[in-house]
Amino acid sequence: MNKIGTETIETKRLILRRFTAADAEDMFKNWASDPEVTKYLTWPTHTNADVTHALLNDWASKYEDGGYFNWAIEYKENAEVIGNISVVHLNENIDAAEIGYCIGRAYWGREIMPEALTAVIDYLFEKAGMNRVAALHDANNAKSGRVIEKAGMKYEGTLRSAGKNNQGICDMVVRSIIRSEWG
Protein backbone atom coordinates (compact mmCIF):
# COMPACT_ATOMS: atom_id res chain seq x y z
CA MET A 1 0.00 0.00 0.00
CA ASN A 2 1.14 3.50 -0.79
CA LYS A 3 0.36 5.83 2.11
CA ILE A 4 -0.63 8.80 -0.04
CA GLY A 5 -3.79 9.74 1.82
CA THR A 6 -6.49 12.02 0.49
CA GLU A 7 -5.51 13.72 -2.76
CA THR A 8 -7.85 15.65 -5.04
CA ILE A 9 -9.72 13.60 -7.64
CA GLU A 10 -11.68 15.25 -10.45
CA THR A 11 -14.46 13.66 -12.48
CA LYS A 12 -16.82 15.05 -15.11
CA ARG A 13 -19.15 16.61 -12.51
CA LEU A 14 -17.28 16.37 -9.23
CA ILE A 15 -14.22 17.49 -7.32
CA LEU A 16 -13.32 15.06 -4.55
CA ARG A 17 -11.04 16.85 -2.11
CA ARG A 18 -10.07 17.25 1.50
CA PHE A 19 -12.61 18.82 3.82
CA THR A 20 -11.93 22.26 5.27
CA ALA A 21 -13.63 24.12 8.12
CA ALA A 22 -15.38 26.24 5.48
CA ASP A 23 -17.37 23.15 4.39
CA ALA A 24 -19.34 22.96 7.67
CA GLU A 25 -22.30 25.01 6.44
CA ASP A 26 -22.71 22.93 3.26
CA MET A 27 -22.29 19.67 5.17
CA PHE A 28 -24.85 20.60 7.81
CA LYS A 29 -27.35 21.95 5.27
CA ASN A 30 -26.97 19.29 2.58
CA TRP A 31 -26.82 16.05 4.56
CA ALA A 32 -25.63 15.95 8.18
CA SER A 33 -28.85 17.50 9.55
CA ASP A 34 -31.20 15.35 7.46
CA PRO A 35 -32.58 12.28 9.27
CA GLU A 36 -33.45 10.66 5.92
CA VAL A 37 -29.79 10.81 4.87
CA THR A 38 -28.47 9.62 8.23
CA LYS A 39 -31.11 6.90 8.61
CA TYR A 40 -28.68 4.06 7.75
CA LEU A 41 -25.49 5.74 8.96
CA THR A 42 -23.51 4.93 12.10
CA TRP A 43 -23.39 8.51 13.36
CA PRO A 44 -26.37 10.53 14.57
CA THR A 45 -28.05 13.36 12.70
CA HIS A 46 -26.34 16.64 13.58
CA THR A 47 -28.53 18.82 15.78
CA ASN A 48 -26.67 22.05 14.99
CA ALA A 49 -23.78 23.37 12.92
CA ASP A 50 -21.43 23.32 15.94
CA VAL A 51 -21.48 19.52 15.83
CA THR A 52 -20.53 19.65 12.14
CA HIS A 53 -17.72 22.16 12.79
CA ALA A 54 -16.26 19.96 15.53
CA LEU A 55 -16.35 16.90 13.28
CA LEU A 56 -14.64 18.72 10.41
CA ASN A 57 -11.91 19.97 12.77
CA ASP A 58 -11.31 16.37 13.83
CA TRP A 59 -11.17 15.16 10.23
CA ALA A 60 -8.80 17.97 9.20
CA SER A 61 -6.37 16.97 11.95
CA LYS A 62 -6.04 13.48 10.43
CA TYR A 63 -5.13 14.45 6.86
CA GLU A 64 -1.37 14.34 7.49
CA ASP A 65 -1.65 10.59 8.10
CA GLY A 66 -1.07 8.93 4.72
CA GLY A 67 -3.48 6.17 5.70
CA TYR A 68 -6.41 8.59 6.05
CA PHE A 69 -8.73 8.77 3.04
CA ASN A 70 -11.75 11.09 3.41
CA TRP A 71 -13.10 13.19 0.56
CA ALA A 72 -15.62 16.00 0.39
CA ILE A 73 -17.79 15.62 -2.71
CA GLU A 74 -18.01 19.03 -4.34
CA TYR A 75 -20.56 19.39 -7.12
CA LYS A 76 -19.06 21.50 -9.91
CA GLU A 77 -22.46 22.80 -11.03
CA ASN A 78 -22.97 24.85 -7.85
CA ALA A 79 -19.57 24.56 -6.06
CA GLU A 80 -21.29 23.12 -2.97
CA VAL A 81 -20.09 20.20 -0.88
CA ILE A 82 -22.95 17.72 -1.22
CA GLY A 83 -21.62 14.57 0.44
CA ASN A 84 -18.62 12.59 1.54
CA ILE A 85 -16.86 9.35 0.71
CA SER A 86 -14.14 7.80 2.82
CA VAL A 87 -12.23 4.69 3.76
CA VAL A 88 -13.94 3.65 6.98
CA HIS A 89 -11.74 0.63 7.60
CA LEU A 90 -8.21 0.04 6.33
CA ASN A 91 -6.44 -3.32 6.59
CA GLU A 92 -2.82 -2.72 5.69
CA ASN A 93 -1.92 -6.40 6.14
CA ILE A 94 -3.84 -7.30 3.00
CA ASP A 95 -3.98 -3.86 1.32
CA ALA A 96 -7.75 -3.67 1.68
CA ALA A 97 -10.08 -0.73 2.12
CA GLU A 98 -13.74 -0.56 3.11
CA ILE A 99 -15.57 2.49 1.79
CA GLY A 100 -18.48 4.40 3.30
CA TYR A 101 -20.35 7.31 1.77
CA CYS A 102 -23.36 9.60 2.00
CA ILE A 103 -24.85 12.34 -0.11
CA GLY A 104 -27.52 15.00 0.34
CA ARG A 105 -31.07 13.92 -0.48
CA ALA A 106 -31.42 16.65 -3.14
CA TYR A 107 -28.73 14.80 -5.11
CA TRP A 108 -30.15 11.27 -4.87
CA GLY A 109 -30.94 9.55 -8.16
CA ARG A 110 -28.57 11.63 -10.29
CA GLU A 111 -25.81 8.99 -10.60
CA ILE A 112 -23.48 11.23 -8.58
CA MET A 113 -22.53 8.67 -5.94
CA PRO A 114 -21.63 5.90 -8.43
CA GLU A 115 -19.44 8.48 -10.20
CA ALA A 116 -17.69 9.37 -6.94
CA LEU A 117 -17.36 5.74 -5.81
CA THR A 118 -15.90 4.63 -9.14
CA ALA A 119 -13.35 7.46 -9.00
CA VAL A 120 -12.32 6.53 -5.44
CA ILE A 121 -12.02 2.84 -6.35
CA ASP A 122 -9.77 3.80 -9.28
CA TYR A 123 -7.67 6.00 -6.98
CA LEU A 124 -7.33 3.30 -4.34
CA PHE A 125 -6.17 0.69 -6.87
CA GLU A 126 -4.10 2.93 -9.14
CA LYS A 127 -2.45 5.33 -6.69
CA ALA A 128 -2.77 3.78 -3.22
CA GLY A 129 -1.95 0.27 -4.41
CA MET A 130 -4.90 -1.52 -2.82
CA ASN A 131 -5.61 -5.16 -3.54
CA ARG A 132 -9.25 -5.14 -2.41
CA VAL A 133 -11.93 -2.48 -2.06
CA ALA A 134 -15.22 -3.34 -0.33
CA ALA A 135 -18.39 -1.60 0.76
CA LEU A 136 -21.05 -2.78 3.19
CA HIS A 137 -24.62 -1.57 3.52
CA ASP A 138 -27.68 -2.30 5.63
CA ALA A 139 -29.71 -4.99 3.85
CA ASN A 140 -32.73 -2.67 4.08
CA ASN A 141 -30.93 0.08 2.15
CA ALA A 142 -31.31 -1.25 -1.40
CA LYS A 143 -30.44 2.11 -2.97
CA SER A 144 -26.98 1.98 -1.44
CA GLY A 145 -26.58 -1.54 -2.80
CA ARG A 146 -27.38 -0.33 -6.31
CA VAL A 147 -24.71 2.39 -6.02
CA ILE A 148 -22.12 -0.23 -5.09
CA GLU A 149 -23.17 -2.54 -7.95
CA LYS A 150 -22.95 0.32 -10.47
CA ALA A 151 -19.36 0.87 -9.36
CA GLY A 152 -18.51 -2.71 -10.34
CA MET A 153 -18.45 -4.45 -6.96
CA LYS A 154 -19.62 -8.05 -6.71
CA TYR A 155 -21.93 -9.49 -4.07
CA GLU A 156 -20.05 -11.59 -1.51
CA GLY A 157 -22.76 -12.30 1.03
CA THR A 158 -25.00 -11.02 3.77
CA LEU A 159 -23.69 -10.95 7.33
CA ARG A 160 -26.60 -11.52 9.68
CA SER A 161 -26.96 -9.06 12.59
CA ALA A 162 -23.42 -7.88 11.87
CA GLY A 163 -23.85 -4.10 11.95
CA LYS A 164 -25.41 -1.32 13.92
CA ASN A 165 -26.65 1.99 12.60
CA ASN A 166 -29.32 4.55 13.43
CA GLN A 167 -31.96 1.85 12.82
CA GLY A 168 -30.40 -0.56 15.33
CA ILE A 169 -28.72 -3.92 14.74
CA CYS A 170 -28.92 -4.92 11.09
CA ASP A 171 -27.86 -7.43 8.48
CA MET A 172 -24.95 -6.15 6.39
CA VAL A 173 -24.56 -6.86 2.66
CA VAL A 174 -20.93 -7.11 1.54
CA ARG A 175 -19.76 -6.29 -1.97
CA SER A 176 -16.20 -5.92 -3.21
CA ILE A 177 -13.88 -5.65 -6.14
CA ILE A 178 -10.32 -6.98 -6.21
CA ARG A 179 -7.38 -5.73 -8.22
CA SER A 180 -7.53 -8.57 -10.76
CA GLU A 181 -11.18 -7.65 -11.59
CA TRP A 182 -10.60 -3.90 -11.79
CA GLY A 183 -9.95 -1.97 -14.95
PDB file of C-alpha atoms in Angstrom:
ATOM      1  CA  MET A   1       0.000   0.000   0.000  1.00  0.00           C
ATOM      2  CA  ASN A   2       1.145   3.502  -0.791  1.00  0.00           C
ATOM      3  CA  LYS A   3       0.357   5.829   2.107  1.00  0.00           C
ATOM      4  CA  ILE A   4      -0.626   8.799  -0.035  1.00  0.00           C
ATOM      5  CA  GLY A   5      -3.792   9.741   1.820  1.00  0.00           C
ATOM      6  CA  THR A   6      -6.491  12.020   0.488  1.00  0.00           C
ATOM      7  CA  GLU A   7      -5.512  13.715  -2.755  1.00  0.00           C
ATOM      8  CA  THR A   8      -7.854  15.646  -5.040  1.00  0.00           C
ATOM      9  CA  ILE A   9      -9.718  13.596  -7.644  1.00  0.00           C
ATOM     10  CA  GLU A  10     -11.678  15.248 -10.450  1.00  0.00           C
ATOM     11  CA  THR A  11     -14.462  13.658 -12.482  1.00  0.00           C
ATOM     12  CA  LYS A  12     -16.818  15.046 -15.105  1.00  0.00           C
ATOM     13  CA  ARG A  13     -19.154  16.608 -12.508  1.00  0.00           C
ATOM     14  CA  LEU A  14     -17.276  16.372  -9.228  1.00  0.00           C
ATOM     15  CA  ILE A  15     -14.221  17.487  -7.321  1.00  0.00           C
ATOM     16  CA  LEU A  16     -13.325  15.063  -4.554  1.00  0.00           C
ATOM     17  CA  ARG A  17     -11.042  16.846  -2.108  1.00  0.00           C
ATOM     18  CA  ARG A  18     -10.070  17.247   1.504  1.00  0.00           C
ATOM     19  CA  PHE A  19     -12.613  18.819   3.817  1.00  0.00           C
ATOM     20  CA  THR A  20     -11.929  22.264   5.271  1.00  0.00           C
ATOM     21  CA  ALA A  21     -13.629  24.122   8.120  1.00  0.00           C
ATOM     22  CA  ALA A  22     -15.379  26.242   5.476  1.00  0.00           C
ATOM     23  CA  ASP A  23     -17.369  23.151   4.395  1.00  0.00           C
ATOM     24  CA  ALA A  24     -19.336  22.964   7.672  1.00  0.00           C
ATOM     25  CA  GLU A  25     -22.300  25.008   6.438  1.00  0.00           C
ATOM     26  CA  ASP A  26     -22.709  22.925   3.256  1.00  0.00           C
ATOM     27  CA  MET A  27     -22.290  19.672   5.169  1.00  0.00           C
ATOM     28  CA  PHE A  28     -24.846  20.603   7.806  1.00  0.00           C
ATOM     29  CA  LYS A  29     -27.354  21.952   5.269  1.00  0.00           C
ATOM     30  CA  ASN A  30     -26.967  19.288   2.578  1.00  0.00           C
ATOM     31  CA  TRP A  31     -26.822  16.053   4.561  1.00  0.00           C
ATOM     32  CA  ALA A  32     -25.630  15.951   8.178  1.00  0.00           C
ATOM     33  CA  SER A  33     -28.853  17.501   9.554  1.00  0.00           C
ATOM     34  CA  ASP A  34     -31.203  15.352   7.460  1.00  0.00           C
ATOM     35  CA  PRO A  35     -32.582  12.283   9.268  1.00  0.00           C
ATOM     36  CA  GLU A  36     -33.449  10.658   5.921  1.00  0.00           C
ATOM     37  CA  VAL A  37     -29.787  10.813   4.866  1.00  0.00           C
ATOM     38  CA  THR A  38     -28.466   9.619   8.229  1.00  0.00           C
ATOM     39  CA  LYS A  39     -31.111   6.895   8.610  1.00  0.00           C
ATOM     40  CA  TYR A  40     -28.681   4.056   7.751  1.00  0.00           C
ATOM     41  CA  LEU A  41     -25.487   5.736   8.963  1.00  0.00           C
ATOM     42  CA  THR A  42     -23.505   4.929  12.096  1.00  0.00           C
ATOM     43  CA  TRP A  43     -23.389   8.509  13.355  1.00  0.00           C
ATOM     44  CA  PRO A  44     -26.373  10.529  14.572  1.00  0.00           C
ATOM     45  CA  THR A  45     -28.052  13.360  12.705  1.00  0.00           C
ATOM     46  CA  HIS A  46     -26.340  16.643  13.581  1.00  0.00           C
ATOM     47  CA  THR A  47     -28.529  18.824  15.775  1.00  0.00           C
ATOM     48  CA  ASN A  48     -26.670  22.050  14.988  1.00  0.00           C
ATOM     49  CA  ALA A  49     -23.783  23.370  12.921  1.00  0.00           C
ATOM     50  CA  ASP A  50     -21.432  23.325  15.938  1.00  0.00           C
ATOM     51  CA  VAL A  51     -21.479  19.518  15.827  1.00  0.00           C
ATOM     52  CA  THR A  52     -20.530  19.650  12.142  1.00  0.00           C
ATOM     53  CA  HIS A  53     -17.719  22.165  12.789  1.00  0.00           C
ATOM     54  CA  ALA A  54     -16.258  19.965  15.534  1.00  0.00           C
ATOM     55  CA  LEU A  55     -16.346  16.899  13.281  1.00  0.00           C
ATOM     56  CA  LEU A  56     -14.637  18.719  10.413  1.00  0.00           C
ATOM     57  CA  ASN A  57     -11.908  19.967  12.770  1.00  0.00           C
ATOM     58  CA  ASP A  58     -11.313  16.368  13.833  1.00  0.00           C
ATOM     59  CA  TRP A  59     -11.166  15.162  10.227  1.00  0.00           C
ATOM     60  CA  ALA A  60      -8.802  17.972   9.196  1.00  0.00           C
ATOM     61  CA  SER A  61      -6.367  16.970  11.951  1.00  0.00           C
ATOM     62  CA  LYS A  62      -6.040  13.479  10.426  1.00  0.00           C
ATOM     63  CA  TYR A  63      -5.127  14.447   6.864  1.00  0.00           C
ATOM     64  CA  GLU A  64      -1.373  14.336   7.485  1.00  0.00           C
ATOM     65  CA  ASP A  65      -1.652  10.587   8.103  1.00  0.00           C
ATOM     66  CA  GLY A  66      -1.073   8.931   4.715  1.00  0.00           C
ATOM     67  CA  GLY A  67      -3.484   6.170   5.696  1.00  0.00           C
ATOM     68  CA  TYR A  68      -6.409   8.585   6.048  1.00  0.00           C
ATOM     69  CA  PHE A  69      -8.735   8.770   3.039  1.00  0.00           C
ATOM     70  CA  ASN A  70     -11.746  11.087   3.406  1.00  0.00           C
ATOM     71  CA  TRP A  71     -13.105  13.190   0.560  1.00  0.00           C
ATOM     72  CA  ALA A  72     -15.624  16.001   0.391  1.00  0.00           C
ATOM     73  CA  ILE A  73     -17.786  15.618  -2.713  1.00  0.00           C
ATOM     74  CA  GLU A  74     -18.007  19.030  -4.340  1.00  0.00           C
ATOM     75  CA  TYR A  75     -20.561  19.389  -7.118  1.00  0.00           C
ATOM     76  CA  LYS A  76     -19.061  21.496  -9.906  1.00  0.00           C
ATOM     77  CA  GLU A  77     -22.459  22.800 -11.029  1.00  0.00           C
ATOM     78  CA  ASN A  78     -22.967  24.852  -7.846  1.00  0.00           C
ATOM     79  CA  ALA A  79     -19.566  24.555  -6.064  1.00  0.00           C
ATOM     80  CA  GLU A  80     -21.291  23.119  -2.966  1.00  0.00           C
ATOM     81  CA  VAL A  81     -20.093  20.200  -0.880  1.00  0.00           C
ATOM     82  CA  ILE A  82     -22.948  17.717  -1.224  1.00  0.00           C
ATOM     83  CA  GLY A  83     -21.616  14.572   0.439  1.00  0.00           C
ATOM     84  CA  ASN A  84     -18.622  12.590   1.542  1.00  0.00           C
ATOM     85  CA  ILE A  85     -16.861   9.354   0.709  1.00  0.00           C
ATOM     86  CA  SER A  86     -14.137   7.796   2.818  1.00  0.00           C
ATOM     87  CA  VAL A  87     -12.227   4.691   3.761  1.00  0.00           C
ATOM     88  CA  VAL A  88     -13.941   3.651   6.980  1.00  0.00           C
ATOM     89  CA  HIS A  89     -11.740   0.629   7.599  1.00  0.00           C
ATOM     90  CA  LEU A  90      -8.208   0.035   6.326  1.00  0.00           C
ATOM     91  CA  ASN A  91      -6.444  -3.319   6.590  1.00  0.00           C
ATOM     92  CA  GLU A  92      -2.820  -2.723   5.690  1.00  0.00           C
ATOM     93  CA  ASN A  93      -1.919  -6.400   6.144  1.00  0.00           C
ATOM     94  CA  ILE A  94      -3.845  -7.300   2.999  1.00  0.00           C
ATOM     95  CA  ASP A  95      -3.978  -3.862   1.320  1.00  0.00           C
ATOM     96  CA  ALA A  96      -7.751  -3.672   1.682  1.00  0.00           C
ATOM     97  CA  ALA A  97     -10.080  -0.726   2.120  1.00  0.00           C
ATOM     98  CA  GLU A  98     -13.738  -0.563   3.109  1.00  0.00           C
ATOM     99  CA  ILE A  99     -15.572   2.485   1.788  1.00  0.00           C
ATOM    100  CA  GLY A 100     -18.480   4.398   3.298  1.00  0.00           C
ATOM    101  CA  TYR A 101     -20.350   7.313   1.767  1.00  0.00           C
ATOM    102  CA  CYS A 102     -23.365   9.597   2.002  1.00  0.00           C
ATOM    103  CA  ILE A 103     -24.855  12.341  -0.114  1.00  0.00           C
ATOM    104  CA  GLY A 104     -27.517  14.998   0.341  1.00  0.00           C
ATOM    105  CA  ARG A 105     -31.071  13.924  -0.481  1.00  0.00           C
ATOM    106  CA  ALA A 106     -31.423  16.651  -3.136  1.00  0.00           C
ATOM    107  CA  TYR A 107     -28.727  14.802  -5.113  1.00  0.00           C
ATOM    108  CA  TRP A 108     -30.149  11.274  -4.870  1.00  0.00           C
ATOM    109  CA  GLY A 109     -30.939   9.551  -8.159  1.00  0.00           C
ATOM    110  CA  ARG A 110     -28.570  11.631 -10.289  1.00  0.00           C
ATOM    111  CA  GLU A 111     -25.814   8.988 -10.596  1.00  0.00           C
ATOM    112  CA  ILE A 112     -23.477  11.226  -8.578  1.00  0.00           C
ATOM    113  CA  MET A 113     -22.526   8.671  -5.943  1.00  0.00           C
ATOM    114  CA  PRO A 114     -21.629   5.898  -8.429  1.00  0.00           C
ATOM    115  CA  GLU A 115     -19.437   8.479 -10.198  1.00  0.00           C
ATOM    116  CA  ALA A 116     -17.688   9.367  -6.942  1.00  0.00           C
ATOM    117  CA  LEU A 117     -17.362   5.744  -5.811  1.00  0.00           C
ATOM    118  CA  THR A 118     -15.898   4.628  -9.136  1.00  0.00           C
ATOM    119  CA  ALA A 119     -13.348   7.463  -8.998  1.00  0.00           C
ATOM    120  CA  VAL A 120     -12.322   6.531  -5.443  1.00  0.00           C
ATOM    121  CA  ILE A 121     -12.023   2.841  -6.355  1.00  0.00           C
ATOM    122  CA  ASP A 122      -9.770   3.796  -9.281  1.00  0.00           C
ATOM    123  CA  TYR A 123      -7.666   5.996  -6.982  1.00  0.00           C
ATOM    124  CA  LEU A 124      -7.326   3.301  -4.342  1.00  0.00           C
ATOM    125  CA  PHE A 125      -6.167   0.695  -6.872  1.00  0.00           C
ATOM    126  CA  GLU A 126      -4.097   2.929  -9.142  1.00  0.00           C
ATOM    127  CA  LYS A 127      -2.455   5.326  -6.693  1.00  0.00           C
ATOM    128  CA  ALA A 128      -2.775   3.783  -3.219  1.00  0.00           C
ATOM    129  CA  GLY A 129      -1.952   0.268  -4.409  1.00  0.00           C
ATOM    130  CA  MET A 130      -4.897  -1.516  -2.815  1.00  0.00           C
ATOM    131  CA  ASN A 131      -5.607  -5.162  -3.544  1.00  0.00           C
ATOM    132  CA  ARG A 132      -9.250  -5.139  -2.409  1.00  0.00           C
ATOM    133  CA  VAL A 133     -11.935  -2.482  -2.058  1.00  0.00           C
ATOM    134  CA  ALA A 134     -15.219  -3.336  -0.334  1.00  0.00           C
ATOM    135  CA  ALA A 135     -18.392  -1.605   0.763  1.00  0.00           C
ATOM    136  CA  LEU A 136     -21.053  -2.779   3.189  1.00  0.00           C
ATOM    137  CA  HIS A 137     -24.623  -1.574   3.517  1.00  0.00           C
ATOM    138  CA  ASP A 138     -27.677  -2.301   5.625  1.00  0.00           C
ATOM    139  CA  ALA A 139     -29.705  -4.993   3.851  1.00  0.00           C
ATOM    140  CA  ASN A 140     -32.726  -2.672   4.084  1.00  0.00           C
ATOM    141  CA  ASN A 141     -30.935   0.076   2.150  1.00  0.00           C
ATOM    142  CA  ALA A 142     -31.307  -1.253  -1.398  1.00  0.00           C
ATOM    143  CA  LYS A 143     -30.442   2.108  -2.974  1.00  0.00           C
ATOM    144  CA  SER A 144     -26.979   1.982  -1.438  1.00  0.00           C
ATOM    145  CA  GLY A 145     -26.581  -1.537  -2.802  1.00  0.00           C
ATOM    146  CA  ARG A 146     -27.375  -0.329  -6.315  1.00  0.00           C
ATOM    147  CA  VAL A 147     -24.710   2.387  -6.021  1.00  0.00           C
ATOM    148  CA  ILE A 148     -22.125  -0.230  -5.089  1.00  0.00           C
ATOM    149  CA  GLU A 149     -23.167  -2.541  -7.951  1.00  0.00           C
ATOM    150  CA  LYS A 150     -22.946   0.315 -10.468  1.00  0.00           C
ATOM    151  CA  ALA A 151     -19.359   0.868  -9.356  1.00  0.00           C
ATOM    152  CA  GLY A 152     -18.510  -2.711 -10.340  1.00  0.00           C
ATOM    153  CA  MET A 153     -18.447  -4.446  -6.964  1.00  0.00           C
ATOM    154  CA  LYS A 154     -19.621  -8.049  -6.711  1.00  0.00           C
ATOM    155  CA  TYR A 155     -21.927  -9.489  -4.073  1.00  0.00           C
ATOM    156  CA  GLU A 156     -20.053 -11.587  -1.509  1.00  0.00           C
ATOM    157  CA  GLY A 157     -22.762 -12.295   1.031  1.00  0.00           C
ATOM    158  CA  THR A 158     -25.001 -11.020   3.771  1.00  0.00           C
ATOM    159  CA  LEU A 159     -23.691 -10.948   7.328  1.00  0.00           C
ATOM    160  CA  ARG A 160     -26.601 -11.524   9.682  1.00  0.00           C
ATOM    161  CA  SER A 161     -26.960  -9.063  12.586  1.00  0.00           C
ATOM    162  CA  ALA A 162     -23.423  -7.879  11.874  1.00  0.00           C
ATOM    163  CA  GLY A 163     -23.846  -4.103  11.948  1.00  0.00           C
ATOM    164  CA  LYS A 164     -25.411  -1.317  13.921  1.00  0.00           C
ATOM    165  CA  ASN A 165     -26.648   1.991  12.600  1.00  0.00           C
ATOM    166  CA  ASN A 166     -29.319   4.547  13.434  1.00  0.00           C
ATOM    167  CA  GLN A 167     -31.960   1.850  12.818  1.00  0.00           C
ATOM    168  CA  GLY A 168     -30.400  -0.562  15.328  1.00  0.00           C
ATOM    169  CA  ILE A 169     -28.720  -3.923  14.742  1.00  0.00           C
ATOM    170  CA  CYS A 170     -28.920  -4.916  11.095  1.00  0.00           C
ATOM    171  CA  ASP A 171     -27.861  -7.426   8.481  1.00  0.00           C
ATOM    172  CA  MET A 172     -24.945  -6.153   6.388  1.00  0.00           C
ATOM    173  CA  VAL A 173     -24.558  -6.858   2.662  1.00  0.00           C
ATOM    174  CA  VAL A 174     -20.928  -7.112   1.539  1.00  0.00           C
ATOM    175  CA  ARG A 175     -19.758  -6.294  -1.970  1.00  0.00           C
ATOM    176  CA  SER A 176     -16.198  -5.921  -3.212  1.00  0.00           C
ATOM    177  CA  ILE A 177     -13.877  -5.648  -6.143  1.00  0.00           C
ATOM    178  CA  ILE A 178     -10.315  -6.976  -6.206  1.00  0.00           C
ATOM    179  CA  ARG A 179      -7.378  -5.726  -8.220  1.00  0.00           C
ATOM    180  CA  SER A 180      -7.535  -8.574 -10.755  1.00  0.00           C
ATOM    181  CA  GLU A 181     -11.175  -7.647 -11.591  1.00  0.00           C
ATOM    182  CA  TRP A 182     -10.597  -3.904 -11.791  1.00  0.00           C
ATOM    183  CA  GLY A 183      -9.953  -1.972 -14.952  1.00  0.00           C
TER     184      GLY A 183
END
